[in-house]
PDB file of C-alpha atoms in Angstrom:
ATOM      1  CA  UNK A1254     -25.848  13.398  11.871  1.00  0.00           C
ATOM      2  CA  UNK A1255     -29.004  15.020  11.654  1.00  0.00           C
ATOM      3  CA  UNK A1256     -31.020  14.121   8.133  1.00  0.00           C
ATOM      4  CA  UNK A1257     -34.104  15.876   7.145  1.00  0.00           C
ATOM      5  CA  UNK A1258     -37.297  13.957   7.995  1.00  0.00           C
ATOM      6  CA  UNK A1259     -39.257  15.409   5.243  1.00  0.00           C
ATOM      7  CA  UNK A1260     -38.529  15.414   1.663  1.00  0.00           C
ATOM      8  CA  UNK A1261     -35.966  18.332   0.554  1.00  0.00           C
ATOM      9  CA  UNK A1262     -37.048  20.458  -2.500  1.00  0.00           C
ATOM     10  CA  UNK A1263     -34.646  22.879  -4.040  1.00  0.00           C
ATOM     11  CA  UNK A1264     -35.447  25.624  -6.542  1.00  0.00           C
ATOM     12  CA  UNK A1265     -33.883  26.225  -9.792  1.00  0.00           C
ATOM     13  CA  UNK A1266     -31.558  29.229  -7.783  1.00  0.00           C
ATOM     14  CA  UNK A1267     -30.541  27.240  -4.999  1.00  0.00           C
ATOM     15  CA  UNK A1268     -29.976  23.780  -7.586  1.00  0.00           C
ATOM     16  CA  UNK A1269     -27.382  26.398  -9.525  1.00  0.00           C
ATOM     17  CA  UNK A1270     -25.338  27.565  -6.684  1.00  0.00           C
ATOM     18  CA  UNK A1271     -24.534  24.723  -5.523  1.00  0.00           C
ATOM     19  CA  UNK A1272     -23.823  23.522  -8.860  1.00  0.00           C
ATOM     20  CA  UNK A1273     -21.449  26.547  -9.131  1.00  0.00           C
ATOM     21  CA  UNK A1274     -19.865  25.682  -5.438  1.00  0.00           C
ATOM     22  CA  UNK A1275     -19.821  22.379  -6.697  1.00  0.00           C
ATOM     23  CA  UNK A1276     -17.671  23.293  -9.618  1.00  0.00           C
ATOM     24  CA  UNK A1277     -15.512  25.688  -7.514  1.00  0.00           C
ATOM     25  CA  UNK A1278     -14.445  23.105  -5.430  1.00  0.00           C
ATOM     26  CA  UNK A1279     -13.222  20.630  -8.034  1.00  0.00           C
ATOM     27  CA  UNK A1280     -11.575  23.991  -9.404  1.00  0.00           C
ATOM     28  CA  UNK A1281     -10.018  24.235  -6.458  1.00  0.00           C
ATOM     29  CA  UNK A1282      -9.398  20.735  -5.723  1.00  0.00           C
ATOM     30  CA  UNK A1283      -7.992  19.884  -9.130  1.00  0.00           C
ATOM     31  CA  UNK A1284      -5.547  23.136  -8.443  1.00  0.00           C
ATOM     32  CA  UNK A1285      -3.877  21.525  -5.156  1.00  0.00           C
ATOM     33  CA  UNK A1286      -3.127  18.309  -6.683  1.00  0.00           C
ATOM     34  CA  UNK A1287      -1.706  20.057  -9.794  1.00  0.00           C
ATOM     35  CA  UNK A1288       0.647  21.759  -7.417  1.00  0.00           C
ATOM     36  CA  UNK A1289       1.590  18.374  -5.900  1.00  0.00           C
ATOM     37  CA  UNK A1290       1.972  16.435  -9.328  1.00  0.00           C
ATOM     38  CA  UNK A1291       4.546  19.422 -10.204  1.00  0.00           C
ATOM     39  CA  UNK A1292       6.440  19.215  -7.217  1.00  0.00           C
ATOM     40  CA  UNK A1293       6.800  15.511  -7.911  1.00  0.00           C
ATOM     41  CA  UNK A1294       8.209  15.954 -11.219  1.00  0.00           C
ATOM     42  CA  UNK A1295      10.119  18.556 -10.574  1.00  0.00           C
ATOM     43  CA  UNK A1296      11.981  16.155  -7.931  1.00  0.00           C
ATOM     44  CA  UNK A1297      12.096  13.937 -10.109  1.00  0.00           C
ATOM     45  CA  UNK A1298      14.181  15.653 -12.338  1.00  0.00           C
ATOM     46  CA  UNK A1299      15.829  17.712  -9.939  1.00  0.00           C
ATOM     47  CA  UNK A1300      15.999  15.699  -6.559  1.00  0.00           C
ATOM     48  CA  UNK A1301      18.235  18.417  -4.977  1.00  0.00           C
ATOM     49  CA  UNK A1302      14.652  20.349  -4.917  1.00  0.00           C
ATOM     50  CA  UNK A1303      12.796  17.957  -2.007  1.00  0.00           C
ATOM     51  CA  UNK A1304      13.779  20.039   0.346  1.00  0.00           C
ATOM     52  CA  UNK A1305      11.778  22.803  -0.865  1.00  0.00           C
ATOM     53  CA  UNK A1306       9.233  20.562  -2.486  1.00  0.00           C
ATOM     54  CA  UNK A1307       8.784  19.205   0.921  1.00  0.00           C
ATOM     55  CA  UNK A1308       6.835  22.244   2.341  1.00  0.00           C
ATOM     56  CA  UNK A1309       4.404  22.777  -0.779  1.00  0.00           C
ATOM     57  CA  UNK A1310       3.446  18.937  -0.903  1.00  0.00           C
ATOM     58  CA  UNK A1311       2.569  19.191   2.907  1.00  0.00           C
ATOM     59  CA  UNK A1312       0.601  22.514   2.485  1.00  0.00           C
ATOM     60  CA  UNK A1313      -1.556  21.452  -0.226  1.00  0.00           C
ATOM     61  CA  UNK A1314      -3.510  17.815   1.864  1.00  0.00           C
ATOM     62  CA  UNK A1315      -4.985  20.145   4.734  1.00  0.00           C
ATOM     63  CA  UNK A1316      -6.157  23.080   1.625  1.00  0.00           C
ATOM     64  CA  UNK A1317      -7.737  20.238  -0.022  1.00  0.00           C
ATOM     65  CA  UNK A1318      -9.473  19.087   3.025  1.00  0.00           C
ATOM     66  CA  UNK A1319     -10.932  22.836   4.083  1.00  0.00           C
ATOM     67  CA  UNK A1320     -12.364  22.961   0.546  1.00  0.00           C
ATOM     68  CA  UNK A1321     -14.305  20.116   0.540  1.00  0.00           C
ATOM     69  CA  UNK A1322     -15.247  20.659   4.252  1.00  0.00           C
ATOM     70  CA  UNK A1323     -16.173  24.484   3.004  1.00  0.00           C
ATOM     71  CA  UNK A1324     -18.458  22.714   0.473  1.00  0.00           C
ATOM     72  CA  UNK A1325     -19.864  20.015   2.723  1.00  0.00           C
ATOM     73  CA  UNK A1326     -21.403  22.704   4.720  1.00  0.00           C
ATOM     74  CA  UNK A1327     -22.891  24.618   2.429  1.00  0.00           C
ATOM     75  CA  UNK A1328     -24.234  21.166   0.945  1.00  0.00           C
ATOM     76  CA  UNK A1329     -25.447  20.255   4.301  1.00  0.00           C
ATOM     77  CA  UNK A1330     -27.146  23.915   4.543  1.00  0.00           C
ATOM     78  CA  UNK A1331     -28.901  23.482   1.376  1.00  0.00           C
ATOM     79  CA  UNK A1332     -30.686  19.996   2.571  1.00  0.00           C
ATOM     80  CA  UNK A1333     -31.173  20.508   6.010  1.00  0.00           C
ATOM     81  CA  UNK A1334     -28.591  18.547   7.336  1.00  0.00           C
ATOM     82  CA  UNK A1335     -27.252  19.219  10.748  1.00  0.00           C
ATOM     83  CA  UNK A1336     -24.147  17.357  12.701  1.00  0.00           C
ATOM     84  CA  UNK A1337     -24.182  16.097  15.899  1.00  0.00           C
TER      85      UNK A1337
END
């Protein structure tokens, strides 16, 4: 990974949108595992529903991942930071 080799400054623009990014993807976040948490309770109470539970718990991992990869870029845009 590629880090900047001089300092990083961010105005008060660039500071906000990733603030607001930043609070879109714990948004986001915080929506998957909802969806997972309900699933699990509604098994619980109703185990004849796994089967159908099944497929929303194992959607909702790989959502979570593209949403914090989808704000790792733009994070990594902001400062400069490039992969390898």
């Amino acid at each position: 990974m590629g880090l900047p080799t001089q300092p990083v400054t961010l105005n008060a623009e660039q500071i906000e949108d990733l603030n607001r990014k930043l609070s879109a993807m714990r948004h986001d976040v915080n929506n998957h595992l909802s969806l997972m948490m309900a699933a699990v309770e509604l098994v619980r109470y109703k185990p004849e529903m796994l089967g159908r539970m099944m497929d929303n718990l194992n959607q909702q991992p790989p959502k979570i991942t593209e949403v914090i990869s989808k704000f790792s870029a733009e994070f990594e845009k902001a400062f400069g930071i490039t992969r390898s």
